[in-house]
Amino acid sequence: MCWRGKTSGIADVIGDLDHALDAALYAVNLNPSLSKTQTLLGFAHLLQIDIQTAKDNFYQAIALDQADPMPRLGLGLALIREGNLEDGRIELEIAASLDPGNSLIRSYLGKAYFEEKRYSLSSTQFELAKERDPKDPTPWFYDAIQKQTQNRPIEALQDIQKSIELNDNRAVYRSKFLLDRDEAARGSSLARIFETLGFEKRAVMETAKSLSADPANHSAHRFLSDTYANTPRHEIARVSELLQAQLLQPINVNPVQPHMTVADLNIITGTGPSTTGFNEFAPLMERSKPQLVASGIVGSNSTLGNEMVFSKFSDRSSISLGQFHYESNGFRSNNDQKHNIYNAFWQYSLTPKFSIQAEARMRETEHGDIQLDFSKNGNPHYHRELKDNIVRAGARYSFSPNQEIIFSGKYIDRIVRTIDSIDDPFPDKSDLSGFQVEGQHLFREKYFNSIMGGGTYNFNSKFGSNLDRKNIYIYTNTSFISNLNTTLALSYDSFSNTVDARTDKLNPKFGLQWDITSFLRLRAAWFETTKSHLIAQQSLEPTQVAGFNQFFDDPNGTRAKRMGIGLDSRILNKLFSGIEVSERDLKIPSRFSSTQEDFSLQNEKSYRNYIYWLPHSHWAFRAELEFEKFIQKNPTNSSDPNKIQTLSAPLNIEYFHPSGLFSKFSATFVKQNLQRLSDHGKKIGEGIVCSGTECSGINSFFLLDYVFGYRLANRRGILSAEARNLLDESFYYRNYGFYTSEPINSRFIPSRTFFLKLTLNF
């Protein structure tokens, strides 16, 4: 009997666990004295998270046949799952000695050594596994994860690509041995490595590809969320992807970082206390144990911050408790901000098919004028205070191997106070509270998958306004031709735009992803969207179509059409390049009227090009070129810009050494042309005209940044020092389009700043 095939066979029915258990029980009843039937029953109970019963079956199987390696493998996995890493590793060593040529056992033994931080032994086992079965993608996959944690991302990328090649280009997040409950192994992925290298455009493309193949892939959702963290005006998409990842994930030890759950912190990119992804310190083998990750930052402008997350994993449950604090005086007067967030998350698996979760979050924020509006001076009187209290419950139920439902319900209480002028004795107040409920059904077949869902929310204000929305949607992905994936979707929104206005809107969507060759991929999309209210921006609806983001941080009720096309290429696994062109047409409703004449009509065009190069196993090169053009056709305020053109060209060179040292040198050229309806005033410099605090004209600047850091041994943490705008350039710049749902901090700061960051893992 081929046990490799048999164990994989059990794994293949992971979505139909009850039938697997029934079949194993039937086999044992036919012949209870056969080691192999007891082993099958043990694996079936292991999949049911019945660890003690599984151990009993494996012990009985070992007693019946001392030479059989498979019950040793199962017993080792069960012991490690309980938290007995050393005892489990010993069982895996015995299994390997009984079947030295088994690649799969070698891979699992390598993972156990990895967890014991015996990296030379784990590397040896992965290499032996590759030799024993050159066609097995598993050891390449696990070896890549190890190299990633050892500051060897370029070598890890090569191993991941080899794993994909051997996996016949399946979604990289799917482990071959689906019995494996080690969610970190599925989570660490090609996209994560691209993100580490700074290859963010490629990371988005890879996650879009994976989600098209499997929209229930929680790891892909989480990586997309992490990637969006560095992309302006993608906060709604980021927190929505995070919510979907949380609902779809099985029980695991990966913590929920408090700052990642909030959409509008608007901390300057990369200057928060923690920038590590969710799998930075995740184990290769999930086991019952506590974990604490603590981060801190200190820097210029009296910047201080910290984040601590405690998580605990057991057989059927996981919990995480987190705290986040950040404060900074900013680079100019009244540019200060302060944030405090507290988060608690709990998840419990009632059965392998049915899990529930609950989350509570409290957030307090206050800040001055944090925006750059093509001016060196801000509003000295602007002040905003925000308080959020959120309680959420969620559930996931798998009907069968290919279909499941997820549910999310939350209560939100949000208070906002805004002072815009010293002459205004009555601050703008917004007190909203209410419920948001969503559900979604996911169906997957070999050549087809669908996502159907909908939701509703209703929020009431003490000041009389009422915000509500009802929406339904269906997304389908088909791949009847092996190298071609198409997305067809339709959503319907019934939306209260203002106090007296309602919008009913059908939004068609189309996407295409075509692998022209194994090294060339074409993406195209066309879709329409309606922007929900800010208080309920976190959603279960898919956020992207063919790698093009749907939901931007636009004002409430914005109707948008987007079309785009992109071409991504890969040459010899060392050179990656791509080009993307997209356009958005927007209708932004007035705050005070619902008539068509009071809609602001806007057009956005974006042109992006990237080149990523890996010339050496220690070096990574990134060059990008981005041109954005915003046109406002009927501004309602003469001081508003009616045209913004921005050209940015960042160039990065990164160095990674196996000792743990890393560094990054960045040079960025930016040129911006901003026009207002009233372009008159005093000329204060070449190309710049200002009237009061409002300026327009053309300005260009050049920024140099440098990062130097060290990954502590044994995955204990990361220490880094960062300097931004080393030349201390002063410039005029606007960081966003015309209107946004929330104030947005600038990507670039017109003063020299320094930061020191430390992350520790216990």
XYZ file of C-alpha atoms in Angstrom, residues 101-623:
523
model
C 13.609 7.882 1.231
C 10.289 9.565 2.108
C 10.467 13.199 1.011
C 7.342 14.205 2.904
C 8.608 12.919 6.266
C 11.926 14.692 5.671
C 10.052 17.951 5.035
C 8.125 17.663 8.293
C 11.238 16.791 10.247
C 12.888 19.867 8.770
C 9.960 21.978 9.983
C 10.326 20.574 13.495
C 14.031 21.463 13.537
C 13.083 24.946 12.303
C 10.768 25.379 15.278
C 13.610 24.350 17.583
C 15.777 26.990 15.861
C 18.217 24.307 14.692
C 18.475 25.805 11.243
C 21.431 23.817 9.904
C 19.576 20.568 10.646
C 16.359 21.833 9.078
C 18.238 22.919 5.943
C 19.770 19.444 5.697
C 16.352 17.806 5.900
C 14.893 20.075 3.239
C 17.813 19.303 0.930
C 17.383 15.571 1.549
C 13.675 15.896 0.776
C 14.471 17.617 -2.509
C 16.862 14.811 -3.434
C 14.431 12.044 -2.429
C 11.640 13.409 -4.608
C 12.752 16.047 -7.158
C 9.122 16.562 -8.229
C 7.794 17.349 -4.748
C 7.141 21.116 -4.254
C 6.807 20.787 -0.464
C 10.477 21.014 0.646
C 11.095 23.943 -1.694
C 8.123 25.716 -0.161
C 9.243 25.199 3.443
C 12.883 25.956 2.683
C 11.790 29.272 1.170
C 9.982 30.179 4.383
C 13.093 29.419 6.419
C 15.307 31.516 4.158
C 12.812 34.351 4.318
C 13.131 34.481 8.126
C 16.929 34.339 7.868
C 17.206 37.543 5.842
C 17.677 35.661 2.571
C 14.598 36.809 0.619
C 16.178 36.544 -2.822
C 17.116 32.899 -2.292
C 13.652 32.371 -0.800
C 12.099 33.835 -3.943
C 13.979 31.355 -6.110
C 12.771 28.442 -3.962
C 9.166 29.646 -4.029
C 9.294 29.945 -7.801
C 10.661 26.406 -8.005
C 7.800 25.238 -5.779
C 5.272 26.906 -8.087
C 6.908 25.303 -11.099
C 6.656 21.866 -9.489
C 3.131 22.587 -8.324
C 2.019 23.036 -11.932
C 1.358 26.733 -11.252
C -1.294 26.086 -8.623
C -2.069 28.894 -6.167
C 1.107 29.031 -4.112
C -0.764 29.200 -0.814
C -2.084 25.617 -1.173
C 0.098 23.078 0.600
C 0.346 19.667 -1.073
C -0.262 17.769 2.162
C -3.602 19.302 3.122
C -3.626 17.352 6.371
C -1.102 19.909 7.486
C -2.652 22.358 9.964
C 0.384 24.611 9.887
C -1.209 27.785 8.634
C 2.062 29.707 8.673
C 3.325 27.426 5.913
C 0.391 28.422 3.746
C 0.649 32.070 4.777
C 4.315 32.613 3.896
C 4.219 33.003 0.169
C 5.549 34.471 -2.979
C 3.654 37.713 -2.364
C 5.172 38.062 1.102
C 8.677 37.726 -0.316
C 7.945 40.279 -3.016
C 6.736 42.618 -0.279
C 9.957 42.132 1.715
C 11.955 43.015 -1.379
C 9.843 46.128 -1.895
C 8.347 44.670 -5.089
C 4.821 45.747 -4.157
C 3.359 45.924 -7.664
C 4.377 42.320 -8.233
C 2.941 41.300 -4.858
C -0.462 42.745 -5.794
C -0.410 40.898 -9.115
C 0.423 37.579 -7.463
C -2.303 37.910 -4.824
C -4.848 38.874 -7.494
C -3.912 35.745 -9.390
C -4.249 33.581 -6.295
C -7.610 35.079 -5.266
C -8.977 34.509 -8.755
C -8.129 30.822 -8.374
C -9.340 30.584 -4.768
C -11.298 33.533 -3.298
C -11.440 31.738 0.088
C -7.653 31.899 0.478
C -7.237 33.737 3.778
C -3.466 34.145 3.338
C -3.879 35.945 0.022
C -6.434 38.301 1.577
C -4.072 39.074 4.448
C -1.096 39.697 2.171
C -3.150 42.012 -0.006
C -4.118 43.905 3.142
C -0.465 44.207 4.195
C 0.556 45.365 0.728
C -2.131 48.050 0.605
C -0.719 49.542 3.825
C 1.877 51.438 1.760
C -0.492 52.572 -0.985
C -2.235 55.969 -0.688
C -6.066 56.090 -0.702
C -6.335 52.288 -0.272
C -7.285 52.237 3.410
C -10.842 51.028 2.801
C -9.556 48.191 0.637
C -6.877 47.333 3.202
C -9.177 46.944 6.221
C -11.753 45.108 4.088
C -9.152 42.552 3.026
C -8.112 42.185 6.661
C -11.701 41.459 7.723
C -12.086 38.813 5.008
C -8.795 37.207 6.061
C -9.913 37.072 9.698
C -13.232 35.439 8.853
C -11.695 32.866 6.516
C -8.671 31.907 8.598
C -8.527 28.724 10.665
C -7.339 28.776 14.268
C -3.757 30.069 14.347
C -1.270 31.989 16.443
C -0.852 34.928 14.037
C -1.787 38.047 16.038
C -4.071 40.855 14.978
C -1.987 44.027 15.064
C -4.200 46.813 16.496
C -3.044 49.510 14.093
C -3.894 47.315 11.091
C -7.574 47.161 12.079
C -8.063 50.935 11.747
C -8.490 52.544 8.348
C -7.646 56.181 8.942
C -4.697 56.529 11.301
C -2.847 58.439 8.568
C 0.545 57.978 10.120
C 3.313 58.768 7.647
C 4.038 55.575 5.719
C 6.595 53.402 7.448
C 6.921 55.552 10.574
C 4.647 53.522 12.827
C 6.205 51.387 15.570
C 5.599 48.171 13.616
C 5.972 47.583 9.889
C 6.383 43.809 9.940
C 3.883 41.637 8.116
C 1.633 39.221 9.931
C 3.877 36.208 9.233
C 7.212 37.808 10.104
C 7.598 35.701 13.244
C 4.962 33.044 12.614
C 5.927 29.418 13.244
C 6.173 26.767 10.553
C 4.222 24.349 12.736
C 1.250 25.633 14.721
C 1.318 24.410 18.295
C -0.170 25.394 21.631
C 1.991 28.208 22.936
C 1.840 31.890 23.878
C 3.525 34.598 21.802
C 4.299 38.253 22.454
C 5.390 40.715 19.769
C 6.386 44.205 20.929
C 7.448 47.139 18.763
C 8.615 50.657 19.467
C 9.712 53.776 17.597
C 11.447 57.003 18.579
C 12.327 59.776 16.164
C 12.323 63.371 15.038
C 9.532 65.801 15.848
C 9.044 64.174 19.271
C 7.770 60.992 17.647
C 7.104 58.124 20.046
C 5.159 54.942 19.513
C 4.717 51.399 20.704
C 2.620 48.355 19.876
C 2.290 45.120 21.835
C 0.314 42.035 20.835
C -0.077 38.949 22.979
C -1.512 35.841 21.325
C -2.232 32.324 22.554
C -3.100 29.266 20.518
C -4.599 25.992 21.730
C -6.305 23.024 20.109
C -9.557 24.757 19.215
C -9.141 28.403 20.130
C -6.883 31.400 19.705
C -6.855 34.792 21.357
C -4.911 38.002 20.858
C -4.791 41.164 22.964
C -3.178 44.270 21.549
C -2.346 47.862 22.383
C -1.079 50.625 20.110
C 0.137 54.141 20.920
C 1.599 56.789 18.625
C 2.289 60.494 19.037
C 4.192 63.094 17.072
C 4.409 66.900 17.047
C 4.801 66.909 13.271
C 7.146 68.977 11.144
C 5.263 72.277 11.472
C 2.955 74.103 13.839
C -0.375 72.315 14.521
C 0.796 69.207 12.652
C 0.587 67.015 15.738
C -1.290 63.725 16.104
C -1.922 61.201 18.838
C -3.489 57.733 18.664
C -4.429 55.055 21.185
C -5.952 51.721 20.146
C -6.898 48.678 22.191
C -7.965 45.471 20.508
C -9.094 42.003 21.647
C -9.746 39.104 19.277
C -10.991 35.578 20.031
C -11.654 32.652 17.707
C -13.001 29.200 18.491
C -13.443 26.150 16.277
C -16.595 24.325 17.346
C -15.869 21.735 14.650
C -13.363 21.670 11.775
C -16.206 22.989 9.609
C -17.621 25.637 11.929
C -15.732 28.404 13.707
C -16.845 31.573 15.464
C -14.986 34.715 16.432
C -15.451 37.941 18.348
C -13.549 41.207 18.356
C -13.680 44.387 20.433
C -11.803 47.569 19.611
C -11.506 51.001 21.190
C -9.768 53.853 19.439
C -9.060 57.479 20.401
C -7.421 59.957 18.026
C -6.753 63.667 17.997
C -4.764 65.645 15.474
C -4.192 69.060 13.985
C -3.792 69.917 10.311
C -1.845 66.921 8.975
C -2.448 67.532 5.274
C -0.107 69.088 2.758
C -2.043 71.232 0.284
C 0.795 72.565 -1.872
C 1.668 74.947 0.931
C 4.246 75.090 3.693
C 1.724 76.418 6.175
C -1.301 74.660 7.555
C -4.482 75.772 9.248
C -3.319 76.873 12.738
C -6.808 76.400 14.208
C -7.835 73.053 12.765
C -8.360 70.375 15.396
C -10.106 67.027 15.234
C -10.986 64.447 17.854
C -12.318 60.985 17.085
C -13.508 58.120 19.288
C -14.502 54.688 18.009
C -15.939 51.763 19.920
C -16.577 48.622 17.878
C -17.821 45.174 18.819
C -17.863 42.520 16.094
C -18.958 38.901 15.847
C -18.222 36.575 12.945
C -18.598 32.984 11.837
C -17.497 30.604 9.105
C -19.173 27.354 8.097
C -17.984 24.929 5.408
C -20.812 22.979 3.804
C -18.479 20.857 1.707
C -14.926 20.881 0.329
C -15.900 23.500 -2.228
C -18.402 25.812 -0.552
C -18.706 27.791 2.648
C -20.354 30.854 4.131
C -18.977 33.650 6.281
C -20.886 36.135 8.409
C -19.959 39.396 10.101
C -22.053 41.591 12.364
C -20.798 44.630 14.211
C -21.964 47.486 16.397
C -20.164 50.790 15.867
C -20.255 53.937 17.958
C -18.312 56.842 16.474
C -17.905 60.397 17.796
C -16.092 63.103 15.826
C -15.454 66.730 16.812
C -13.860 69.115 14.313
C -12.861 72.758 14.709
C -11.901 74.444 11.444
C -11.635 78.080 12.456
C -11.050 80.104 15.595
C -14.067 82.202 14.622
C -16.359 79.164 14.679
C -17.771 78.803 18.217
C -19.695 75.657 17.253
C -17.496 72.697 16.319
C -18.669 70.313 13.621
C -20.065 67.320 15.516
C -20.845 63.839 14.305
C -22.207 61.236 16.712
C -23.153 58.049 14.891
C -24.052 54.623 16.199
C -25.643 51.579 14.641
C -25.206 48.114 13.183
C -23.599 46.612 10.105
C -24.400 43.038 9.037
C -22.900 41.113 6.095
C -22.916 37.584 4.757
C -21.138 35.831 1.916
C -21.236 32.467 0.155
C -18.138 31.109 -1.598
C -18.280 28.298 -4.129
C -15.268 26.750 -5.856
C -14.894 24.204 -8.631
C -11.935 23.333 -10.811
C -12.728 25.823 -13.571
C -15.212 28.105 -11.834
C -15.766 29.912 -8.551
C -18.285 32.425 -7.308
C -18.675 34.909 -4.473
C -22.229 35.904 -3.595
C -23.121 38.139 -0.726
C -24.690 41.254 0.585
C -25.169 43.373 3.620
C -26.918 46.242 5.252
C -26.103 48.951 7.743
C -28.038 51.663 9.513
C -26.526 54.424 11.609
C -28.361 57.149 13.470
C -27.019 60.462 14.623
C -27.980 62.533 17.638
C -28.268 65.436 15.215
C -31.025 63.871 13.132
C -29.237 62.388 10.121
C -29.598 58.750 9.147
C -27.085 56.766 7.107
C -28.054 53.450 5.598
C -27.141 51.133 2.763
C -28.240 47.807 1.368
C -26.156 45.957 -1.177
C -25.951 42.592 -2.885
C -23.325 41.284 -5.299
C -22.149 38.274 -7.263
C -18.634 37.732 -8.617
C -17.633 34.824 -10.837
C -14.181 33.696 -11.960
C -13.864 31.208 -14.799
C -10.769 29.480 -16.170
C -12.069 27.027 -18.752
C -8.944 27.857 -20.755
C -5.947 26.988 -18.596
C -4.073 30.255 -19.150
C -7.094 32.584 -19.135
C -9.125 33.754 -16.135
C -12.147 36.013 -16.562
C -14.144 37.831 -13.908
C -17.781 38.806 -14.386
C -19.604 40.558 -11.562
C -22.610 42.688 -10.730
C -23.451 44.597 -7.567
C -26.514 46.581 -6.515
C -26.471 49.442 -4.012
C -29.331 51.256 -2.364
C -27.592 54.100 -0.613
C -28.633 57.161 1.410
C -26.444 59.914 0.045
C -27.478 62.814 2.280
C -30.345 63.446 4.654
C -32.870 63.703 1.827
C -31.285 61.822 -1.060
C -31.106 58.149 -2.015
C -29.132 56.453 -4.760
C -29.991 53.097 -6.328
C -27.185 51.866 -8.533
C -26.255 48.761 -10.522
C -22.504 48.306 -10.872
C -21.277 45.921 -13.600
C -17.718 44.603 -13.458
C -15.402 42.753 -15.826
C -11.857 41.498 -15.432
C -9.386 39.433 -17.441
C -6.061 37.803 -16.569
C -4.275 36.101 -19.452
C -0.970 34.253 -19.208
C 0.180 34.892 -22.753
C 3.303 32.867 -21.977
C 4.751 31.516 -18.746
C 6.674 34.801 -18.479
C 4.099 37.322 -19.670
C 0.743 38.160 -18.073
C -1.942 40.552 -19.333
C -4.508 42.081 -16.953
C -7.513 44.197 -17.848
C -10.572 45.442 -15.960
C -13.622 47.681 -16.238
C -16.032 48.254 -13.368
C -18.292 50.681 -11.533
C -18.561 51.252 -7.779
C -20.438 53.269 -5.168
C -18.511 54.480 -2.110
C -20.091 53.555 1.236
C -20.180 55.799 4.283
C -16.925 56.162 6.139
C -18.230 54.614 9.343
C -18.962 51.320 7.540
C -16.089 51.181 5.089
C -14.908 47.682 6.104
C -16.696 45.226 3.813
C -16.759 41.588 2.693
C -17.171 42.500 -0.978
C -14.071 41.741 -3.106
C -11.850 44.810 -3.256
C -10.088 44.157 -6.558
C -10.778 42.925 -10.055
C -7.802 41.471 -11.954
C -5.432 43.317 -9.628
C -7.149 46.718 -9.997
C -8.449 48.190 -6.752
C -12.168 49.023 -6.615
C -12.545 50.968 -3.395
C -10.677 54.221 -2.885
C -10.955 56.611 0.050
C -13.387 58.867 -1.786
C -16.176 60.936 -0.165
C -19.408 59.174 0.762
C -21.663 58.269 -2.150
C -19.032 58.757 -4.854
C -19.940 56.953 -8.062
C -16.876 55.810 -9.954
C -16.030 54.040 -13.186
C -12.567 52.585 -13.592
C -10.905 50.939 -16.544
C -7.375 49.659 -16.678
C -4.909 47.438 -18.455
C -1.588 46.046 -17.289
C 1.199 43.856 -18.624
C 3.578 42.031 -16.266
C 6.635 40.077 -17.347
C 9.291 37.866 -15.754
C 12.684 37.079 -17.278
C 14.835 34.227 -15.928
C 13.295 34.663 -12.446
C 15.626 37.612 -11.857
C 14.082 40.491 -13.788
C 10.473 41.591 -13.364
C 8.826 44.452 -15.175
C 5.372 45.772 -15.833
C 3.275 48.638 -17.067
C -0.215 49.668 -16.000
C -2.592 52.321 -17.314
C -5.906 53.147 -15.676
C -8.574 55.843 -15.665
C -11.356 56.737 -13.220
C -14.397 58.925 -13.828
C -15.992 60.153 -10.608
C -19.247 61.814 -9.604
C -18.884 63.172 -6.089
C -22.124 64.376 -4.470
C -22.388 67.685 -2.685
C -22.770 67.541 1.072
C -25.855 69.726 0.872
C -27.695 68.740 -2.288
C -28.552 65.698 -4.356
C -29.180 67.293 -7.743
C -27.038 66.268 -10.694
C -25.824 69.837 -11.132
C -24.245 69.783 -7.681
C -22.138 66.705 -8.359
C -18.449 67.358 -8.719
C -17.195 65.656 -11.887
C -13.625 64.417 -11.757
C -11.266 62.414 -13.887
C -8.162 60.545 -12.729
C -5.539 59.010 -15.000
C -2.663 56.890 -13.769
C 0.355 55.527 -15.649
C 2.741 53.187 -13.831
C 5.864 51.324 -14.848
C 8.154 49.176 -12.714
C 11.404 47.267 -13.106
C 12.570 44.876 -10.372
C 15.971 43.257 -10.735
C 17.833 40.669 -8.629
C 21.454 40.877 -9.833
C 22.845 38.904 -6.876
C 21.625 36.746 -3.998
C 22.231 39.700 -1.638
C 21.082 42.631 -3.771
C 17.689 43.855 -5.016
C 17.035 46.770 -7.344
C 13.700 48.577 -7.778
C 12.843 51.388 -10.174
